[in-house]
XYZ file of C-alpha atoms in Angstrom:
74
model
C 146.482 70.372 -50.897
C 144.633 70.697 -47.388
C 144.761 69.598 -43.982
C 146.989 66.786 -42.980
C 144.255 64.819 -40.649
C 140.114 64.977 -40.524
C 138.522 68.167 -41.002
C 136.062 68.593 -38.290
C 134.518 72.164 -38.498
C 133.642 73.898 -41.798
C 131.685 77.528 -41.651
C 130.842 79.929 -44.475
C 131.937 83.618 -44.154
C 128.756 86.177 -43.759
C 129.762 87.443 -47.293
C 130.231 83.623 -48.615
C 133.891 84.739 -50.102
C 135.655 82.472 -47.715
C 135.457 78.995 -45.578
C 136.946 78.288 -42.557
C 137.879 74.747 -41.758
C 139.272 73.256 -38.565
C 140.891 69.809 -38.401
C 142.341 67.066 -36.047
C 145.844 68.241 -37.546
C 145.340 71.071 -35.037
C 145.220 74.166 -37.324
C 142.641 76.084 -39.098
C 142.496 77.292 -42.838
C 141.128 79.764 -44.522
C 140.132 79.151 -48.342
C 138.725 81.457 -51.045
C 135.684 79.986 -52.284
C 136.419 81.830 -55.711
C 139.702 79.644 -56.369
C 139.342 77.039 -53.994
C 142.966 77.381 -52.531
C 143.450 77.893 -49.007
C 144.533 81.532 -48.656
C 145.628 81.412 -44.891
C 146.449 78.483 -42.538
C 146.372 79.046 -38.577
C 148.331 77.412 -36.184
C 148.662 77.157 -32.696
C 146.354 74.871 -31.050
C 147.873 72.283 -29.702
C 145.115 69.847 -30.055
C 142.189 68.974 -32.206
C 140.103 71.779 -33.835
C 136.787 71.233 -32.388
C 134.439 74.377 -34.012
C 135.637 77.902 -36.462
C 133.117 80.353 -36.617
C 133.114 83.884 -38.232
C 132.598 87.534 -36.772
C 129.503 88.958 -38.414
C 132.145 91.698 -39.950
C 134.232 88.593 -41.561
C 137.497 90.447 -40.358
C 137.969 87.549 -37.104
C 137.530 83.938 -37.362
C 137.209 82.072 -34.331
C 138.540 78.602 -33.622
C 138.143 76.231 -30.701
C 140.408 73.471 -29.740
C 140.393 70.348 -27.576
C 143.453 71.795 -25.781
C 140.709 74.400 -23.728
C 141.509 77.382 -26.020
C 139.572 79.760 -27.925
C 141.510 81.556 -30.308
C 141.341 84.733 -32.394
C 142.577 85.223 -35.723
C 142.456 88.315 -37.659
């Protein structure tokens, strides 16, 4: 199970425990990379995902969207 449309952004936590991927299905998701399942999904974009980055202290991930918003996610 993932993302509904094209995953366009994928980025590595500092510690490498999680990924961060944003898609054209507008939301972001965060998986373990220990079980592979998504562990969080983010929504509220309402346009394409167009980057996710991490805070160095993995607690934020950061998401930007087509739709002229940065978001923060915690």
């Amino acid at each position: 199970r993932g993302h509904q449309r094209k995953v366009v952004a994928v980025t590595y936590s500092p510690d490498g425990l999680y990924i961060a991927s944003g898609s054209d299905d507008h939301t972001v998701w965060l998986w373990m990379t220990s079980t592979k399942k998504a562990h969080v999904i983010f929504k509220g974009h309402t346009d394409r995902i167009s980057s996710v980055d991490f805070a160095p202290d993995n607690l934020v991930v950061a998401s930007a969207s087509h739709d002229g918003s940065v978001r923060f996610w915690d």
